[in-house]
Coordinates of C-alpha atoms in Angstrom, one line a residue:
M1 CA -62.3 -7.6 -43.7
T2 CA -65.2 -5.4 -42.7
K3 CA -67.3 -6.1 -45.8
T4 CA -66.6 -9.8 -45.5
L5 CA -67.6 -10.1 -41.9
L6 CA -70.7 -8.0 -42.3
A7 CA -71.7 -10.2 -45.3
S8 CA -71.2 -13.3 -43.2
V9 CA -73.4 -11.8 -40.4
A10 CA -76.1 -11.3 -43.0
I11 CA -75.8 -14.8 -44.3
L12 CA -75.9 -16.3 -40.8
A13 CA -79.1 -14.4 -40.0
L14 CA -81.0 -15.6 -43.1
G15 CA -83.4 -18.4 -42.2
T16 CA -82.1 -18.7 -38.7
I17 CA -84.0 -21.0 -36.4
S18 CA -85.1 -19.1 -33.3
A19 CA -82.4 -19.0 -30.7
F20 CA -84.9 -19.3 -27.9
A21 CA -88.1 -20.9 -29.2
A22 CA -87.1 -24.5 -28.5
E23 CA -85.3 -24.0 -25.2
K24 CA -86.6 -26.3 -22.5
E25 CA -85.2 -27.0 -19.0
F26 CA -84.6 -30.6 -18.0
P27 CA -83.9 -32.0 -14.5
A28 CA -80.5 -33.2 -13.3
K29 CA -79.7 -35.5 -10.4
L30 CA -76.3 -35.8 -8.7
V31 CA -75.0 -39.4 -8.8
S32 CA -71.3 -39.1 -7.9
H33 CA -68.9 -36.4 -6.7
A34 CA -65.1 -36.3 -6.6
V35 CA -62.8 -33.5 -5.5
L36 CA -59.2 -32.6 -6.2
P37 CA -58.0 -30.1 -3.5
A38 CA -57.1 -26.7 -4.9
N39 CA -53.6 -26.8 -3.4
T40 CA -52.4 -29.8 -5.5
I41 CA -48.8 -29.1 -6.6
I42 CA -46.8 -31.6 -8.6
P43 CA -43.1 -31.5 -9.4
A44 CA -41.8 -30.4 -12.8
P45 CA -40.1 -33.1 -14.9
S46 CA -36.5 -33.8 -13.8
D47 CA -35.1 -32.5 -17.1
A48 CA -37.0 -29.2 -16.9
P49 CA -35.0 -26.0 -16.5
Q50 CA -34.7 -24.5 -13.0
H51 CA -37.1 -21.7 -14.1
L52 CA -39.9 -24.2 -14.2
K53 CA -39.2 -25.9 -10.9
T54 CA -41.3 -23.2 -9.2
S55 CA -44.4 -21.4 -10.7
A56 CA -46.4 -18.2 -10.3
K57 CA -43.3 -16.1 -9.7
F58 CA -44.7 -13.3 -11.8
T59 CA -48.2 -12.9 -10.4
T60 CA -47.4 -9.7 -8.5
P61 CA -49.5 -6.7 -9.5
D62 CA -46.5 -5.0 -11.2
R63 CA -45.2 -8.3 -12.7
K64 CA -42.0 -8.1 -10.8
R65 CA -40.5 -11.5 -9.8
A66 CA -41.7 -12.6 -6.3
E67 CA -38.5 -13.6 -4.5
G68 CA -40.0 -15.9 -1.9
L69 CA -42.3 -18.9 -2.1
G70 CA -45.8 -18.1 -0.7
T71 CA -45.3 -14.3 -0.5
V72 CA -48.1 -13.2 -2.9
P73 CA -51.6 -13.8 -1.6
G74 CA -54.2 -15.1 -4.0
K75 CA -57.3 -12.9 -4.3
D76 CA -60.7 -13.1 -5.9
G77 CA -61.3 -9.3 -6.2
V78 CA -61.0 -8.0 -2.7
R79 CA -61.4 -11.4 -1.1
T80 CA -58.3 -13.5 -0.2
T81 CA -58.5 -17.2 -1.2
G82 CA -56.2 -18.7 1.5
L83 CA -53.5 -19.7 -0.9
S84 CA -50.3 -17.8 -1.7
M85 CA -47.8 -17.8 -4.5
P86 CA -45.2 -18.7 -5.9
F87 CA -45.6 -22.4 -5.7
D88 CA -42.8 -25.0 -5.1
G89 CA -43.6 -27.0 -8.3
Q90 CA -46.4 -26.8 -10.9
A91 CA -50.0 -26.3 -9.9
M92 CA -52.2 -29.2 -11.2
Q93 CA -55.3 -27.0 -11.6
G94 CA -57.5 -25.2 -14.0
F95 CA -59.0 -28.2 -15.7
S96 CA -60.4 -26.8 -19.0
G97 CA -61.8 -29.6 -21.1
I98 CA -62.5 -33.3 -20.7
K99 CA -63.0 -36.4 -22.8
T100 CA -64.5 -39.7 -21.7
M101 CA -62.5 -42.8 -22.7
S102 CA -63.9 -46.3 -23.3
D103 CA -62.2 -47.7 -20.2
G104 CA -64.0 -45.2 -17.9
T105 CA -61.0 -42.9 -17.5
F106 CA -60.8 -39.3 -18.7
W107 CA -58.3 -37.0 -20.4
S108 CA -58.3 -33.4 -19.4
L109 CA -55.8 -30.5 -19.5
S110 CA -54.6 -27.6 -17.4
D111 CA -55.0 -24.2 -19.0
N112 CA -52.4 -21.5 -19.5
G113 CA -51.7 -21.1 -15.7
F114 CA -52.5 -17.9 -13.9
G115 CA -54.9 -16.2 -16.2
S116 CA -52.8 -14.3 -18.7
K117 CA -49.8 -14.5 -21.1
A118 CA -48.0 -11.9 -19.0
N119 CA -47.9 -13.9 -15.7
S120 CA -47.6 -17.5 -16.8
S121 CA -44.1 -17.9 -18.3
D122 CA -43.2 -20.4 -15.6
S123 CA -46.5 -22.4 -15.8
M124 CA -46.0 -25.6 -17.7
L125 CA -48.6 -26.8 -20.1
M126 CA -49.9 -30.3 -19.4
L127 CA -52.5 -32.9 -20.2
H128 CA -53.8 -35.3 -17.5
H129 CA -55.1 -38.9 -17.8
L130 CA -57.5 -39.1 -14.9
K131 CA -59.2 -42.0 -13.0
L132 CA -61.9 -40.8 -10.6
D133 CA -62.6 -42.9 -7.6
W134 CA -66.3 -42.1 -7.1
D135 CA -66.5 -44.4 -4.0
V136 CA -64.2 -42.2 -2.0
G137 CA -64.6 -39.0 -4.0
K138 CA -61.0 -38.8 -5.1
V139 CA -59.3 -37.6 -8.4
N140 CA -56.2 -39.7 -9.3
A141 CA -53.8 -38.7 -12.1
L142 CA -52.7 -41.9 -13.9
E143 CA -50.3 -39.8 -16.1
T144 CA -49.4 -36.2 -16.8
V145 CA -48.1 -35.3 -20.2
F146 CA -46.0 -32.1 -20.3
L147 CA -46.2 -30.4 -23.6
S148 CA -43.1 -29.4 -25.6
D149 CA -41.9 -28.1 -28.9
P150 CA -38.5 -29.8 -29.7
D151 CA -39.1 -29.6 -33.4
K152 CA -39.7 -25.9 -33.4
R153 CA -43.2 -26.0 -34.8
A154 CA -44.4 -22.9 -33.0
P155 CA -44.3 -20.0 -35.5
F156 CA -42.8 -17.6 -32.9
P157 CA -40.1 -17.7 -30.2
I158 CA -41.2 -19.6 -27.1
V159 CA -40.2 -18.9 -23.5
M160 CA -37.9 -21.9 -23.4
E161 CA -36.4 -21.2 -26.9
G162 CA -32.8 -21.9 -25.9
S163 CA -33.4 -25.0 -23.9
D164 CA -32.9 -28.6 -25.0
K165 CA -36.4 -30.0 -24.4
R166 CA -38.3 -26.7 -25.2
Y167 CA -41.2 -27.2 -22.8
L168 CA -44.2 -25.1 -23.5
T169 CA -45.6 -22.6 -21.0
G170 CA -48.6 -20.5 -20.4
A171 CA -46.9 -17.5 -22.1
D172 CA -46.7 -19.5 -25.3
F173 CA -50.2 -21.0 -25.7
D174 CA -53.4 -20.9 -23.7
V175 CA -54.7 -24.5 -24.1
E176 CA -58.4 -24.9 -23.3
S177 CA -59.9 -27.9 -25.0
I178 CA -58.9 -31.5 -25.8
Q179 CA -59.7 -34.4 -28.1
P180 CA -57.5 -37.5 -27.7
T181 CA -56.8 -39.7 -30.8
E182 CA -54.9 -42.9 -31.4
D183 CA -51.8 -41.0 -32.3
G184 CA -51.9 -38.1 -29.9
F185 CA -54.1 -35.1 -29.0
W186 CA -55.9 -32.2 -30.7
V187 CA -55.9 -29.1 -28.5
G188 CA -57.9 -25.9 -28.8
E189 CA -56.0 -22.7 -27.9
E190 CA -56.9 -19.1 -27.2
F191 CA -53.9 -16.8 -27.8
G192 CA -54.0 -17.2 -31.5
P193 CA -56.4 -18.7 -31.5
Y194 CA -55.0 -21.9 -32.9
I195 CA -55.8 -25.6 -33.2
L196 CA -52.7 -27.6 -32.1
K197 CA -51.7 -31.2 -32.6
F198 CA -49.5 -33.1 -30.2
T199 CA -48.0 -36.6 -30.3
R200 CA -48.9 -39.1 -27.5
D201 CA -45.8 -37.9 -25.5
G202 CA -46.7 -34.3 -25.8
R203 CA -44.5 -33.1 -28.8
L204 CA -46.0 -30.3 -30.9
T205 CA -46.5 -31.3 -34.5
D206 CA -49.0 -28.8 -36.0
V207 CA -50.1 -25.2 -35.3
I208 CA -53.2 -24.3 -37.4
A209 CA -54.1 -20.6 -37.6
T210 CA -57.9 -19.9 -37.5
K211 CA -60.1 -18.9 -40.4
A212 CA -63.9 -18.5 -40.1
G213 CA -65.0 -18.6 -43.7
D214 CA -63.0 -15.8 -45.4
V215 CA -62.1 -14.1 -42.1
D216 CA -58.7 -14.5 -40.4
V217 CA -59.4 -14.7 -36.7
K218 CA -57.0 -13.0 -34.3
S219 CA -57.0 -12.2 -30.6
P220 CA -55.0 -9.3 -29.1
D221 CA -52.5 -12.0 -28.0
H222 CA -51.8 -13.2 -31.5
P223 CA -48.0 -13.3 -32.0
T224 CA -48.1 -11.3 -35.3
L225 CA -49.6 -8.3 -33.6
S226 CA -47.6 -5.6 -31.9
L227 CA -48.2 -2.1 -30.6
P228 CA -47.3 0.7 -33.0
A229 CA -44.1 2.6 -32.4
N230 CA -45.8 6.0 -32.5
P231 CA -48.9 6.9 -30.3
T232 CA -50.5 8.6 -33.3
Q233 CA -50.5 5.4 -35.4
K234 CA -53.4 3.0 -35.6
L235 CA -53.6 0.0 -33.2
P236 CA -53.2 -3.4 -34.9
A237 CA -56.4 -5.0 -36.1
F238 CA -57.9 -7.9 -34.2
N239 CA -61.4 -9.2 -34.2
L240 CA -61.7 -11.3 -31.0
K241 CA -61.5 -10.3 -27.4
R242 CA -58.7 -11.6 -25.2
S243 CA -59.5 -15.1 -23.9
G244 CA -62.1 -15.5 -26.6
G245 CA -60.6 -18.3 -28.6
F246 CA -61.2 -22.1 -28.7
E247 CA -62.6 -22.7 -25.2
G248 CA -64.6 -25.6 -26.7
M249 CA -63.5 -28.1 -29.3
A250 CA -65.6 -31.1 -30.4
M251 CA -64.7 -34.0 -32.8
S252 CA -67.1 -35.8 -35.1
R253 CA -67.9 -39.3 -34.1
D254 CA -66.0 -40.7 -37.1
G255 CA -62.9 -38.5 -36.3
T256 CA -62.9 -36.8 -39.6
R257 CA -63.9 -33.3 -38.5
I258 CA -63.1 -31.0 -35.6
Y259 CA -65.5 -28.3 -34.5
G260 CA -63.8 -25.4 -32.8
L261 CA -66.1 -23.2 -30.7
L262 CA -65.0 -19.7 -29.9
E263 CA -65.6 -18.5 -26.3
G264 CA -66.3 -14.9 -27.5
P265 CA -68.0 -13.4 -30.6
L266 CA -66.2 -12.0 -33.6
Y267 CA -66.2 -8.3 -34.1
N268 CA -66.2 -6.3 -37.3
A269 CA -64.2 -3.1 -37.9
E270 CA -67.1 -1.0 -36.4
G271 CA -67.0 -2.9 -33.2
Q272 CA -70.2 -4.8 -33.8
V273 CA -70.5 -8.4 -32.7
E274 CA -72.1 -11.2 -34.7
K275 CA -75.8 -11.6 -34.0
T276 CA -78.5 -14.1 -35.0
E277 CA -81.8 -13.2 -36.5
D278 CA -83.3 -13.0 -33.1
G279 CA -80.7 -10.6 -31.9
A280 CA -78.7 -13.0 -29.8
T281 CA -74.9 -12.7 -29.6
G282 CA -73.5 -15.6 -31.7
L283 CA -70.3 -17.5 -31.1
R284 CA -68.7 -19.2 -34.1
I285 CA -68.5 -23.0 -34.5
I286 CA -65.8 -23.5 -37.2
E287 CA -65.2 -26.8 -39.0
L288 CA -61.8 -28.3 -39.6
D289 CA -61.0 -31.2 -41.9
V290 CA -58.7 -33.5 -39.9
A291 CA -57.0 -35.3 -42.8
S292 CA -56.0 -32.1 -44.6
K293 CA -55.7 -30.0 -41.4
S294 CA -57.5 -27.2 -43.2
W295 CA -60.7 -25.3 -42.5
T296 CA -63.6 -26.4 -44.7
G297 CA -65.3 -22.9 -44.8
R298 CA -68.4 -24.2 -43.0
T299 CA -69.5 -22.4 -39.8
W300 CA -72.5 -22.1 -37.5
L301 CA -73.4 -19.6 -34.8
Y302 CA -74.1 -20.7 -31.2
P303 CA -76.7 -18.2 -29.8
L304 CA -76.0 -17.0 -26.2
A305 CA -79.0 -17.0 -23.9
D306 CA -80.1 -13.8 -22.2
G307 CA -77.5 -13.4 -19.4
G308 CA -75.0 -15.8 -21.0
E309 CA -71.5 -14.4 -21.5
A310 CA -69.3 -17.3 -22.6
I311 CA -69.1 -21.1 -23.2
G312 CA -67.0 -23.6 -21.3
D313 CA -66.6 -27.0 -23.0
F314 CA -68.1 -28.7 -26.1
N315 CA -68.4 -32.4 -27.1
M316 CA -70.4 -34.3 -29.7
L317 CA -73.2 -36.7 -28.8
D318 CA -73.7 -38.0 -32.4
D319 CA -73.3 -36.6 -35.9
A320 CA -75.6 -33.7 -35.4
T321 CA -76.0 -33.0 -31.6
A322 CA -73.6 -31.9 -28.9
L323 CA -73.3 -30.9 -25.3
L324 CA -71.8 -27.6 -24.3
I325 CA -71.5 -25.3 -21.2
E326 CA -72.9 -21.8 -21.2
R327 CA -72.2 -19.4 -18.3
D328 CA -72.2 -15.9 -17.0
N329 CA -69.2 -14.4 -15.3
G330 CA -70.7 -14.5 -11.8
A331 CA -69.4 -16.6 -8.8
G332 CA -70.9 -17.4 -5.5
T333 CA -74.5 -17.6 -4.3
S334 CA -77.1 -14.8 -4.2
D335 CA -77.8 -15.3 -0.5
K336 CA -74.3 -13.8 0.2
A337 CA -74.4 -11.1 -2.4
C338 CA -72.9 -7.7 -1.7
A339 CA -75.3 -4.9 -1.1
D340 CA -73.5 -2.9 -3.9
A341 CA -71.6 -4.8 -6.6
K342 CA -69.6 -1.7 -7.3
K343 CA -68.4 -1.6 -3.7
P344 CA -67.5 -5.3 -2.9
E345 CA -66.5 -6.3 0.5
A346 CA -64.5 -9.3 1.8
D347 CA -67.6 -10.9 3.3
C348 CA -69.9 -11.1 0.2
F349 CA -70.0 -12.1 -3.4
A350 CA -69.9 -9.0 -5.7
V351 CA -71.6 -10.7 -8.7
P352 CA -73.3 -14.0 -7.7
A353 CA -73.7 -16.8 -10.3
K354 CA -77.0 -16.9 -12.1
L355 CA -76.6 -18.6 -15.5
K356 CA -74.6 -21.9 -15.4
R357 CA -76.1 -24.4 -17.8
I358 CA -75.4 -27.5 -19.9
Y359 CA -77.1 -27.2 -23.3
K360 CA -77.9 -29.8 -25.9
I361 CA -77.7 -28.3 -29.4
E362 CA -78.1 -29.4 -33.0
F363 CA -76.1 -28.3 -35.9
N364 CA -75.8 -30.1 -39.3
D365 CA -75.8 -29.8 -43.0
A366 CA -79.3 -28.2 -42.9
N367 CA -78.3 -25.2 -40.9
V368 CA -74.8 -24.5 -42.1
G369 CA -74.2 -20.8 -42.0
K370 CA -77.1 -20.4 -39.6
A371 CA -77.7 -20.6 -35.8
A372 CA -77.4 -23.9 -34.1
R373 CA -80.7 -25.1 -32.6
K374 CA -80.8 -25.1 -28.8
I375 CA -82.8 -28.2 -27.8
G376 CA -82.8 -27.7 -24.0
Y377 CA -80.6 -27.4 -20.9
I378 CA -80.0 -28.3 -17.3
D379 CA -79.4 -25.7 -14.6
L380 CA -76.1 -26.3 -12.7
M381 CA -77.4 -24.0 -9.9
K382 CA -80.2 -26.4 -9.0
I383 CA -79.0 -30.0 -9.2
A384 CA -81.1 -32.5 -7.2
D385 CA -79.2 -34.3 -4.5
P386 CA -81.8 -36.5 -2.8
D387 CA -79.3 -39.2 -2.0
K388 CA -76.8 -36.8 -0.4
K389 CA -74.0 -37.6 -2.7
A390 CA -72.4 -34.2 -2.6
L391 CA -69.1 -33.9 -0.7
Q392 CA -69.6 -30.1 -0.5
G393 CA -71.9 -27.5 -2.0
S394 CA -75.3 -29.1 -1.2
E395 CA -78.0 -27.6 0.9
N396 CA -81.6 -28.7 1.4
G397 CA -81.2 -31.4 -1.2
I398 CA -79.9 -29.1 -3.9
Y399 CA -76.3 -29.2 -5.1
T400 CA -75.0 -26.0 -6.9
M401 CA -71.9 -25.2 -9.0
P402 CA -71.5 -21.4 -8.3
F403 CA -68.1 -21.2 -10.0
V404 CA -67.2 -18.4 -12.4
T405 CA -65.7 -21.0 -14.9
I406 CA -67.2 -24.4 -15.4
E407 CA -65.2 -25.9 -18.3
N408 CA -65.6 -29.7 -18.5
V409 CA -68.6 -31.6 -19.9
D410 CA -68.9 -34.9 -21.7
R411 CA -71.3 -37.9 -21.9
V412 CA -70.5 -40.9 -19.7
D413 CA -73.2 -43.2 -20.9
A414 CA -76.8 -43.1 -22.2
T415 CA -78.1 -41.4 -19.1
H416 CA -75.2 -39.7 -17.4
I417 CA -72.7 -36.9 -18.1
I418 CA -69.6 -35.6 -16.3
V419 CA -69.2 -31.9 -15.4
G420 CA -66.2 -30.1 -13.8
N421 CA -65.1 -26.6 -13.0
D422 CA -61.9 -24.7 -13.8
N423 CA -60.8 -23.3 -10.4
N424 CA -58.4 -20.6 -11.7
L425 CA -56.0 -21.3 -8.9
P426 CA -55.6 -19.4 -6.7
F427 CA -57.9 -16.6 -7.9
S428 CA -61.4 -18.1 -7.8
A429 CA -63.5 -18.5 -4.7
G430 CA -67.1 -19.2 -5.6
R431 CA -67.8 -22.1 -3.3
A432 CA -66.8 -20.2 -0.2
L433 CA -66.0 -16.5 0.5
D434 CA -62.5 -17.0 1.7
K435 CA -61.3 -20.3 0.3
A436 CA -59.9 -21.1 -3.2
D437 CA -62.2 -23.3 -5.2
D438 CA -61.3 -27.0 -5.4
N439 CA -61.5 -28.9 -8.7
E440 CA -64.9 -30.6 -8.5
F441 CA -66.1 -33.3 -10.8
V442 CA -69.7 -34.6 -10.7
V443 CA -71.6 -37.3 -12.6
L444 CA -75.2 -36.2 -13.3
E445 CA -78.2 -38.3 -14.3
V446 CA -79.7 -36.3 -17.2
K447 CA -81.6 -38.9 -19.3
D448 CA -84.3 -36.5 -20.4
L449 CA -81.8 -34.0 -21.7
L450 CA -79.8 -36.7 -23.6
D451 CA -83.0 -38.1 -25.1
A452 CA -84.5 -34.8 -26.1
K453 CA -85.0 -34.1 -29.8

């Protein structure tokens, strides 16, 4: 694997277009704003096992079951977020991927639950059909599809293995990106990572393991990996960090190809990450043939900007260009930064947000095996709000999105895009120091970005 991955790095570097030369910042204007309150809890399906009627029971520091509802305070570092677990029902939160539909509605999905495989065995996986009422700033769920595996397609035991319906949970898969189709949904996943296919009613039909060229991609949460029995033995091999899988997943305009975008870089056996010719850390875009449900072998590298640490969402604009979110791991605004990030306090942000961007990129036949071209970006920390459309988060005519994870972007029309955050309920507080982040969706006017070549 080492030789193969090193060779692929060399190939990707040859003839690479500069990662930074063509970058240009474009303006963005806030047009509409809608908010789903953080504490939005919905009931589990009537046929769900009792275990799933409540959620977040295993979010205690030692993973012991919390015996009473609301007994475990949510925290963002040392700061409390004002919400406590477990919840009486399922949390409708963590929107992590969005797709605009022709009727003006959207499909989105909730991610694995509470941040890890270990604490999310009672968090149900679900997709949401959303209608946003921009006039009153409200998010309405037209339908919620709970995901299940009644046909035993998962290649490992799931949490609800012995149940009749076999609902899927956040300890089975970490679903992060979505592409609706006429017959169901394609979903990008992080534990494997895998590409998953579901029917329209949420039944799992396909689990596709990831291959980047000749390299089998595995995270430390891959079900085939296990700790050695003896401490002197080698640890199992994996080449992707935890939570580094398919955070983004785009589909070609004709529906014949899926492009999975890893959130983190691939590592070789020496612990080196993939780089572009310019020395930027590169994240793999991997092409899947929809008809055969197999990887084509074609890949590209997305070059992270200086200060960028991960991507959020990914959707095609046409056959060669796409929108995606790039971000750092900061949250909150710099005016409330802690004096010492290593000694955070409850009244300040330890690491404020700096890099939160929407990029337009180009990748095509001409740059297969090379770096995608970054055409330009908008800065989500300085969105113009001259018409005072913001429901929260705007000051002196500027709306900001200082969230650690912003994981929803798609085009709405020729001049507008939709953007939304993943609020990591109840652990993220970037809008305020002591309040869990809401799920915020905004429509932005970005004609110059969308027209850029």
